[in-house]
């Protein structure tokens, strides 16, 4: 098939990608064809993609419906190489070659099913696809762990706002948007005491956005100490190291900080089932508990419905994934406060495509908070 006009100045090349061929198998480097650009599509040169906890779950086959082989990498930053008839980003900002952008990894939401139309919860739309997770590597460059990323027509591109660096955006990565969504979902009020459980990228971002949302005090429970140190750099007032404090010690201190009542809002970003009963036992009566850390099944946990929920008059919410508005609002807000929130410090290490296995191992072993793939 004849290639388009762009081929005249952008010769076809083979594009290297790190491919997860099957669960628990070493990644392979594949050479894939440069895509044919459809009208309405955008081709990016990858600047950086991230390794998040979800990628570790993907490696171990813990997510349903994943069409291995896949090119992982759902949140990425890239430079526009070609834009075929797309002259502005999703918010109308001019877009052209050389612009540095990110994009909403969820695509093909149908806007016509019951979930989209009646429940108005497109995050549960059965048609939706996610870059780096539910596209096969045989379908093209649809994940970030590759030299180039092909944005199909309709993918929502967002030009990185003025004042934000690539490292700040990708340092938070998908945790940035998930943490933002968790705080948004909590409906917290200015002056509230907010406790974040978990000190990974989601927890760190949630803590930062709770502060920006006007929290009176932000507390964090997590480990290791290096992550809690990042939490303090992002505005956390007091941290509790899971490795050196007992549940009783944490509870005593947190209750004493809150007049014996407990935090108004708790965001669970730990991903361990045991965090939930601890969190509910700390939550003040009438408080709000948001669970964002359980993207995969981390097991069961006993709860006492009388004590933990009913008598407590608790509001317990789950937050599944993020919508496009979370991405744009999070980055717009972050751009305004970029100097106060050094999210780039979350980046632990950068890895080449060939080092993707090592990156996954390091993330799984908590050796790095945020690992980047920089092809
Ligand atoms: Zn739908
Ligand atoms: Zn992720």
GROMACS .gro file of C-alpha atoms and ligand atoms in nm:
model
  377
    1UNK     CA    1   0.000   0.000   0.000
    2UNK     CA    2   0.130   0.346  -0.089
    3UNK     CA    3   0.241   0.555   0.202
    4UNK     CA    4   0.116   0.908   0.251
    5UNK     CA    5   0.285   1.233   0.166
    6UNK     CA    6   0.470   1.238   0.496
    7UNK     CA    7   0.680   0.946   0.382
    8UNK     CA    8   0.863   1.193   0.159
    9UNK     CA    9   1.022   1.362   0.456
   10UNK     CA   10   0.986   1.093   0.722
   11UNK     CA   11   1.124   0.769   0.583
   12UNK     CA   12   0.972   0.445   0.703
   13UNK     CA   13   1.183   0.276   0.965
   14UNK     CA   14   1.157  -0.022   1.184
   15UNK     CA   15   1.070   0.072   1.536
   16UNK     CA   16   1.211  -0.111   1.836
   17UNK     CA   17   0.973  -0.208   2.112
   18UNK     CA   18   0.999  -0.404   2.437
   19UNK     CA   19   0.731  -0.670   2.415
   20UNK     CA   20   0.576  -0.868   2.700
   21UNK     CA   21   0.510  -1.187   2.506
   22UNK     CA   22   0.339  -1.386   2.782
   23UNK     CA   23   0.297  -1.377   3.161
   24UNK     CA   24   0.618  -1.446   3.353
   25UNK     CA   25   0.830  -1.464   3.037
   26UNK     CA   26   1.131  -1.239   2.972
   27UNK     CA   27   1.053  -0.939   2.755
   28UNK     CA   28   1.166  -0.948   2.393
   29UNK     CA   29   1.284  -0.665   2.170
   30UNK     CA   30   1.075  -0.664   1.854
   31UNK     CA   31   1.130  -0.459   1.541
   32UNK     CA   32   0.792  -0.336   1.421
   33UNK     CA   33   0.700  -0.151   1.106
   34UNK     CA   34   0.643   0.220   1.122
   35UNK     CA   35   0.265   0.257   1.102
   36UNK     CA   36   0.060   0.376   0.808
   37UNK     CA   37  -0.088   0.699   0.938
   38UNK     CA   38  -0.467   0.708   0.913
   39UNK     CA   39  -0.644   1.045   0.885
   40UNK     CA   40  -0.681   1.184   1.237
   41UNK     CA   41  -0.385   0.998   1.380
   42UNK     CA   42  -0.066   1.125   1.542
   43UNK     CA   43   0.276   0.962   1.553
   44UNK     CA   44   0.494   1.032   1.855
   45UNK     CA   45   0.861   0.986   1.921
   46UNK     CA   46   0.867   0.847   2.274
   47UNK     CA   47   1.041   1.074   2.524
   48UNK     CA   48   0.963   0.864   2.830
   49UNK     CA   49   0.718   0.601   2.939
   50UNK     CA   50   0.669   0.470   3.287
   51UNK     CA   51   0.677   0.141   3.469
   52UNK     CA   52   0.396   0.131   3.719
   53UNK     CA   53   0.267  -0.134   3.956
   54UNK     CA   54   0.014  -0.234   3.692
   55UNK     CA   55   0.299  -0.340   3.463
   56UNK     CA   56   0.426  -0.574   3.734
   57UNK     CA   57   0.075  -0.721   3.757
   58UNK     CA   58   0.070  -0.754   3.378
   59UNK     CA   59   0.400  -0.940   3.391
   60UNK     CA   60   0.250  -1.191   3.632
   61UNK     CA   61  -0.074  -1.232   3.437
   62UNK     CA   62  -0.284  -1.078   3.714
   63UNK     CA   63  -0.513  -0.868   3.492
   64UNK     CA   64  -0.797  -1.030   3.301
   65UNK     CA   65  -0.840  -0.993   2.927
   66UNK     CA   66  -0.486  -0.890   2.833
   67UNK     CA   67  -0.404  -0.987   2.470
   68UNK     CA   68  -0.037  -1.091   2.504
   69UNK     CA   69   0.198  -1.014   2.335
   70UNK     CA   70   0.167  -0.649   2.438
   71UNK     CA   71   0.386  -0.340   2.435
   72UNK     CA   72   0.345  -0.215   2.794
   73UNK     CA   73   0.349   0.152   2.891
   74UNK     CA   74   0.012   0.320   2.940
   75UNK     CA   75   0.122   0.668   3.045
   76UNK     CA   76   0.388   0.825   2.827
   77UNK     CA   77   0.523   1.157   2.707
   78UNK     CA   78   0.622   1.199   2.345
   79UNK     CA   79   0.723   1.449   2.081
   80UNK     CA   80   0.494   1.488   1.780
   81UNK     CA   81   0.659   1.354   1.465
   82UNK     CA   82   0.358   1.366   1.237
   83UNK     CA   83  -0.001   1.477   1.285
   84UNK     CA   84  -0.229   1.365   1.008
   85UNK     CA   85  -0.503   1.627   0.993
   86UNK     CA   86  -0.497   1.688   1.368
   87UNK     CA   87  -0.398   2.052   1.420
   88UNK     CA   88  -0.500   2.098   1.781
   89UNK     CA   89  -0.493   1.894   2.097
   90UNK     CA   90  -0.809   1.775   2.273
   91UNK     CA   91  -0.855   2.114   2.439
   92UNK     CA   92  -0.800   2.319   2.121
   93UNK     CA   93  -0.437   2.415   2.178
   94UNK     CA   94  -0.245   2.428   1.848
   95UNK     CA   95  -0.055   2.109   1.781
   96UNK     CA   96   0.231   2.045   1.543
   97UNK     CA   97   0.555   1.854   1.493
   98UNK     CA   98   0.797   1.898   1.780
   99UNK     CA   99   0.530   1.963   2.043
  100UNK     CA  100   0.568   1.762   2.363
  101UNK     CA  101   0.247   1.592   2.461
  102UNK     CA  102   0.092   1.325   2.672
  103UNK     CA  103  -0.231   1.146   2.589
  104UNK     CA  104  -0.523   0.979   2.760
  105UNK     CA  105  -0.440   0.610   2.751
  106UNK     CA  106  -0.804   0.502   2.742
  107UNK     CA  107  -0.950   0.487   2.394
  108UNK     CA  108  -1.255   0.354   2.209
  109UNK     CA  109  -1.499   0.439   2.486
  110UNK     CA  110  -1.827   0.391   2.293
  111UNK     CA  111  -2.045   0.671   2.437
  112UNK     CA  112  -2.348   0.465   2.341
  113UNK     CA  113  -2.371   0.175   2.589
  114UNK     CA  114  -2.567   0.164   2.915
  115UNK     CA  115  -2.256   0.251   3.120
  116UNK     CA  116  -2.173   0.551   2.900
  117UNK     CA  117  -2.525   0.683   2.846
  118UNK     CA  118  -2.736   0.590   3.146
  119UNK     CA  119  -2.495   0.537   3.435
  120UNK     CA  120  -2.267   0.804   3.285
  121UNK     CA  121  -1.964   0.611   3.400
  122UNK     CA  122  -1.751   0.566   3.090
  123UNK     CA  123  -1.478   0.413   3.307
  124UNK     CA  124  -1.690   0.094   3.307
  125UNK     CA  125  -1.760   0.097   2.931
  126UNK     CA  126  -1.693  -0.256   2.802
  127UNK     CA  127  -1.566  -0.125   2.466
  128UNK     CA  128  -1.282   0.081   2.603
  129UNK     CA  129  -0.924  -0.009   2.527
  130UNK     CA  130  -0.614   0.103   2.711
  131UNK     CA  131  -0.275   0.173   2.553
  132UNK     CA  132  -0.010  -0.056   2.694
  133UNK     CA  133  -0.264  -0.295   2.848
  134UNK     CA  134  -0.545  -0.414   2.620
  135UNK     CA  135  -0.393  -0.372   2.273
  136UNK     CA  136  -0.185  -0.650   2.124
  137UNK     CA  137   0.165  -0.574   1.994
  138UNK     CA  138   0.040  -0.734   1.671
  139UNK     CA  139  -0.197  -0.437   1.633
  140UNK     CA  140   0.091  -0.189   1.620
  141UNK     CA  141   0.280   0.062   1.831
  142UNK     CA  142   0.009   0.094   2.095
  143UNK     CA  143   0.219   0.107   2.411
  144UNK     CA  144   0.489   0.337   2.542
  145UNK     CA  145   0.782   0.097   2.571
  146UNK     CA  146   0.881   0.159   2.212
  147UNK     CA  147   1.073   0.420   2.016
  148UNK     CA  148   0.748   0.549   1.867
  149UNK     CA  149   0.383   0.549   1.974
  150UNK     CA  150   0.098   0.548   1.726
  151UNK     CA  151  -0.204   0.748   1.844
  152UNK     CA  152  -0.507   0.619   1.660
  153UNK     CA  153  -0.772   0.863   1.539
  154UNK     CA  154  -0.971   0.984   1.836
  155UNK     CA  155  -0.701   0.938   2.101
  156UNK     CA  156  -0.713   1.243   2.326
  157UNK     CA  157  -0.380   1.425   2.299
  158UNK     CA  158  -0.288   1.692   2.553
  159UNK     CA  159   0.001   1.933   2.503
  160UNK     CA  160   0.209   1.960   2.821
  161UNK     CA  161   0.116   2.297   2.977
  162UNK     CA  162   0.369   2.579   2.992
  163UNK     CA  163   0.580   2.561   3.305
  164UNK     CA  164   0.571   2.184   3.343
  165UNK     CA  165   0.868   1.964   3.262
  166UNK     CA  166   0.850   1.619   3.106
  167UNK     CA  167   1.002   1.480   3.424
  168UNK     CA  168   0.733   1.632   3.643
  169UNK     CA  169   0.458   1.480   3.433
  170UNK     CA  170   0.610   1.136   3.396
  171UNK     CA  171   0.751   1.143   3.752
  172UNK     CA  172   0.393   1.129   3.872
  173UNK     CA  173   0.290   0.919   3.573
  174UNK     CA  174  -0.041   0.739   3.595
  175UNK     CA  175  -0.021   0.773   3.972
  176UNK     CA  176  -0.050   1.147   3.923
  177UNK     CA  177  -0.393   1.113   3.762
  178UNK     CA  178  -0.510   0.834   3.991
  179UNK     CA  179  -0.406   1.027   4.301
  180UNK     CA  180  -0.585   1.335   4.168
  181UNK     CA  181  -0.897   1.129   4.096
  182UNK     CA  182  -0.893   0.987   4.450
  183UNK     CA  183  -0.882   1.331   4.608
  184UNK     CA  184  -1.147   1.457   4.366
  185UNK     CA  185  -1.373   1.164   4.451
  186UNK     CA  186  -1.339   1.224   4.826
  187UNK     CA  187  -1.512   1.561   4.804
  188UNK     CA  188  -1.280   1.682   5.081
  189UNK     CA  189  -1.332   2.027   5.231
  190UNK     CA  190  -1.072   2.295   5.289
  191UNK     CA  191  -0.919   2.251   5.632
  192UNK     CA  192  -0.982   1.876   5.647
  193UNK     CA  193  -0.725   1.639   5.787
  194UNK     CA  194  -0.641   1.394   5.511
  195UNK     CA  195  -0.457   1.069   5.570
  196UNK     CA  196  -0.301   0.889   5.274
  197UNK     CA  197  -0.223   0.519   5.311
  198UNK     CA  198   0.059   0.422   5.075
  199UNK     CA  199   0.369   0.610   4.963
  200UNK     CA  200   0.397   0.496   4.603
  201UNK     CA  201   0.330   0.729   4.309
  202UNK     CA  202  -0.048   0.720   4.369
  203UNK     CA  203  -0.017   0.798   4.740
  204UNK     CA  204   0.245   1.067   4.686
  205UNK     CA  205   0.032   1.235   4.419
  206UNK     CA  206  -0.282   1.209   4.633
  207UNK     CA  207  -0.097   1.376   4.920
  208UNK     CA  208   0.024   1.656   4.693
  209UNK     CA  209  -0.324   1.721   4.553
  210UNK     CA  210  -0.486   1.701   4.898
  211UNK     CA  211  -0.252   1.981   5.000
  212UNK     CA  212  -0.340   2.184   4.690
  213UNK     CA  213  -0.709   2.124   4.763
  214UNK     CA  214  -0.673   2.302   5.095
  215UNK     CA  215  -0.622   2.022   5.344
  216UNK     CA  216  -0.556   2.154   5.693
  217UNK     CA  217  -0.315   1.869   5.754
  218UNK     CA  218  -0.187   1.583   5.540
  219UNK     CA  219  -0.065   1.260   5.700
  220UNK     CA  220   0.087   0.958   5.533
  221UNK     CA  221   0.141   0.594   5.632
  222UNK     CA  222   0.383   0.398   5.416
  223UNK     CA  223   0.732   0.264   5.356
  224UNK     CA  224   1.020   0.269   5.291
  225UNK     CA  225   1.155   0.584   5.456
  226UNK     CA  226   1.289   0.719   5.124
  227UNK     CA  227   0.931   0.735   4.992
  228UNK     CA  228   0.807   0.903   5.307
  229UNK     CA  229   1.083   1.158   5.261
  230UNK     CA  230   0.937   1.231   4.915
  231UNK     CA  231   0.598   1.266   5.080
  232UNK     CA  232   0.731   1.535   5.310
  233UNK     CA  233   0.887   1.713   5.010
  234UNK     CA  234   0.541   1.713   4.851
  235UNK     CA  235   0.376   1.871   5.154
  236UNK     CA  236   0.296   1.585   5.393
  237UNK     CA  237   0.303   1.718   5.750
  238UNK     CA  238   0.370   1.393   5.933
  239UNK     CA  239   0.460   1.045   5.811
  240UNK     CA  240   0.436   0.703   5.973
  241UNK     CA  241   0.680   0.434   5.868
  242UNK     CA  242   0.506   0.097   5.841
  243UNK     CA  243   0.836  -0.077   5.907
  244UNK     CA  244   0.915   0.096   6.235
  245UNK     CA  245   0.575   0.172   6.390
  246UNK     CA  246   0.301  -0.057   6.516
  247UNK     CA  247  -0.064  -0.019   6.432
  248UNK     CA  248  -0.134   0.094   6.789
  249UNK     CA  249   0.143   0.355   6.781
  250UNK     CA  250   0.010   0.499   6.456
  251UNK     CA  251  -0.343   0.506   6.587
  252UNK     CA  252  -0.246   0.680   6.913
  253UNK     CA  253  -0.055   0.951   6.730
  254UNK     CA  254  -0.315   1.007   6.457
  255UNK     CA  255  -0.598   1.028   6.710
  256UNK     CA  256  -0.398   1.270   6.923
  257UNK     CA  257  -0.343   1.490   6.616
  258UNK     CA  258  -0.716   1.498   6.543
  259UNK     CA  259  -0.869   1.565   6.883
  260UNK     CA  260  -0.935   1.194   6.933
  261UNK     CA  261  -1.168   1.186   6.633
  262UNK     CA  262  -0.954   1.060   6.342
  263UNK     CA  263  -0.897   1.201   5.992
  264UNK     CA  264  -1.188   1.350   5.800
  265UNK     CA  265  -1.077   1.186   5.476
  266UNK     CA  266  -0.859   0.883   5.412
  267UNK     CA  267  -0.727   0.787   5.069
  268UNK     CA  268  -0.618   0.424   5.042
  269UNK     CA  269  -0.333   0.394   4.791
  270UNK     CA  270  -0.149   0.105   4.953
  271UNK     CA  271  -0.277  -0.188   4.749
  272UNK     CA  272  -0.270  -0.416   5.052
  273UNK     CA  273  -0.600  -0.548   5.181
  274UNK     CA  274  -0.484  -0.500   5.541
  275UNK     CA  275  -0.475  -0.123   5.486
  276UNK     CA  276  -0.856  -0.112   5.467
  277UNK     CA  277  -0.947  -0.222   5.823
  278UNK     CA  278  -0.668  -0.005   5.962
  279UNK     CA  279  -0.796   0.293   5.763
  280UNK     CA  280  -1.157   0.243   5.864
  281UNK     CA  281  -1.056   0.211   6.229
  282UNK     CA  282  -0.879   0.548   6.204
  283UNK     CA  283  -1.150   0.734   6.008
  284UNK     CA  284  -1.356   0.982   6.207
  285UNK     CA  285  -1.730   0.924   6.247
  286UNK     CA  286  -1.899   1.049   5.931
  287UNK     CA  287  -1.569   1.058   5.744
  288UNK     CA  288  -1.497   0.954   5.387
  289UNK     CA  289  -1.277   0.662   5.284
  290UNK     CA  290  -1.167   0.632   4.920
  291UNK     CA  291  -1.010   0.314   4.785
  292UNK     CA  292  -0.786   0.370   4.481
  293UNK     CA  293  -0.502   0.128   4.554
  294UNK     CA  294  -0.672  -0.198   4.456
  295UNK     CA  295  -0.643  -0.202   4.078
  296UNK     CA  296  -0.581  -0.576   4.104
  297UNK     CA  297  -0.721  -0.832   4.347
  298UNK     CA  298  -0.503  -0.822   4.659
  299UNK     CA  299  -0.724  -1.057   4.855
  300UNK     CA  300  -0.997  -1.047   5.118
  301UNK     CA  301  -1.006  -0.885   5.455
  302UNK     CA  302  -1.248  -0.906   5.750
  303UNK     CA  303  -1.452  -0.597   5.838
  304UNK     CA  304  -1.699  -0.538   6.117
  305UNK     CA  305  -1.999  -0.379   5.946
  306UNK     CA  306  -2.135  -0.241   6.272
  307UNK     CA  307  -1.815  -0.084   6.402
  308UNK     CA  308  -1.637   0.005   6.079
  309UNK     CA  309  -1.926   0.124   5.866
  310UNK     CA  310  -2.274   0.153   6.010
  311UNK     CA  311  -2.211   0.303   6.355
  312UNK     CA  312  -1.930   0.510   6.209
  313UNK     CA  313  -2.170   0.652   5.949
  314UNK     CA  314  -1.881   0.616   5.705
  315UNK     CA  315  -1.886   0.701   5.337
  316UNK     CA  316  -1.674   0.443   5.152
  317UNK     CA  317  -1.599   0.503   4.784
  318UNK     CA  318  -1.407   0.320   4.514
  319UNK     CA  319  -1.234   0.498   4.228
  320UNK     CA  320  -1.188   0.290   3.914
  321UNK     CA  321  -0.934   0.437   3.673
  322UNK     CA  322  -0.935   0.794   3.555
  323UNK     CA  323  -1.120   1.001   3.298
  324UNK     CA  324  -0.974   1.253   3.055
  325UNK     CA  325  -1.080   1.543   3.277
  326UNK     CA  326  -0.865   1.409   3.559
  327UNK     CA  327  -0.560   1.421   3.332
  328UNK     CA  328  -0.616   1.776   3.208
  329UNK     CA  329  -0.723   1.919   3.544
  330UNK     CA  330  -0.434   1.751   3.726
  331UNK     CA  331  -0.176   1.888   3.481
  332UNK     CA  332  -0.332   2.235   3.471
  333UNK     CA  333  -0.326   2.255   3.850
  334UNK     CA  334   0.022   2.110   3.870
  335UNK     CA  335   0.150   2.366   3.617
  336UNK     CA  336   0.032   2.647   3.844
  337UNK     CA  337   0.216   2.500   4.144
  338UNK     CA  338   0.502   2.337   3.963
  339UNK     CA  339   0.776   2.484   4.182
  340UNK     CA  340   0.614   2.369   4.506
  341UNK     CA  341   0.563   2.012   4.386
  342UNK     CA  342   0.887   1.847   4.272
  343UNK     CA  343   0.720   1.534   4.131
  344UNK     CA  344   1.031   1.474   3.922
  345UNK     CA  345   1.194   1.359   4.245
  346UNK     CA  346   0.974   1.047   4.236
  347UNK     CA  347   1.178   0.926   3.936
  348UNK     CA  348   1.419   0.666   4.067
  349UNK     CA  349   1.593   0.543   3.754
  350UNK     CA  350   1.579   0.543   3.375
  351UNK     CA  351   1.603   0.219   3.176
  352UNK     CA  352   1.655   0.140   2.809
  353UNK     CA  353   1.418  -0.093   2.624
  354UNK     CA  354   1.667  -0.376   2.675
  355UNK     CA  355   1.658  -0.310   3.051
  356UNK     CA  356   1.280  -0.337   3.081
  357UNK     CA  357   1.300  -0.670   3.268
  358UNK     CA  358   1.531  -0.511   3.522
  359UNK     CA  359   1.299  -0.211   3.553
  360UNK     CA  360   1.006  -0.441   3.632
  361UNK     CA  361   1.213  -0.634   3.887
  362UNK     CA  362   1.326  -0.312   4.056
  363UNK     CA  363   0.971  -0.176   4.076
  364UNK     CA  364   0.845  -0.505   4.215
  365UNK     CA  365   1.121  -0.509   4.478
  366UNK     CA  366   1.043  -0.143   4.567
  367UNK     CA  367   1.401  -0.051   4.477
  368UNK     CA  368   1.275   0.247   4.279
  369UNK     CA  369   0.957   0.447   4.329
  370UNK     CA  370   0.911   0.546   3.965
  371UNK     CA  371   1.106   0.371   3.693
  372UNK     CA  372   1.110   0.523   3.346
  373UNK     CA  373   1.161   0.355   3.012
  374UNK     CA  374   1.349   0.595   2.787
  375UNK     CA  375   1.385   0.423   2.449
  376LIG    ZN1  376  -1.972   0.260   2.639
  377LIG    ZN1  377  -0.025   0.278   3.573
   0.00000   0.00000   0.00000
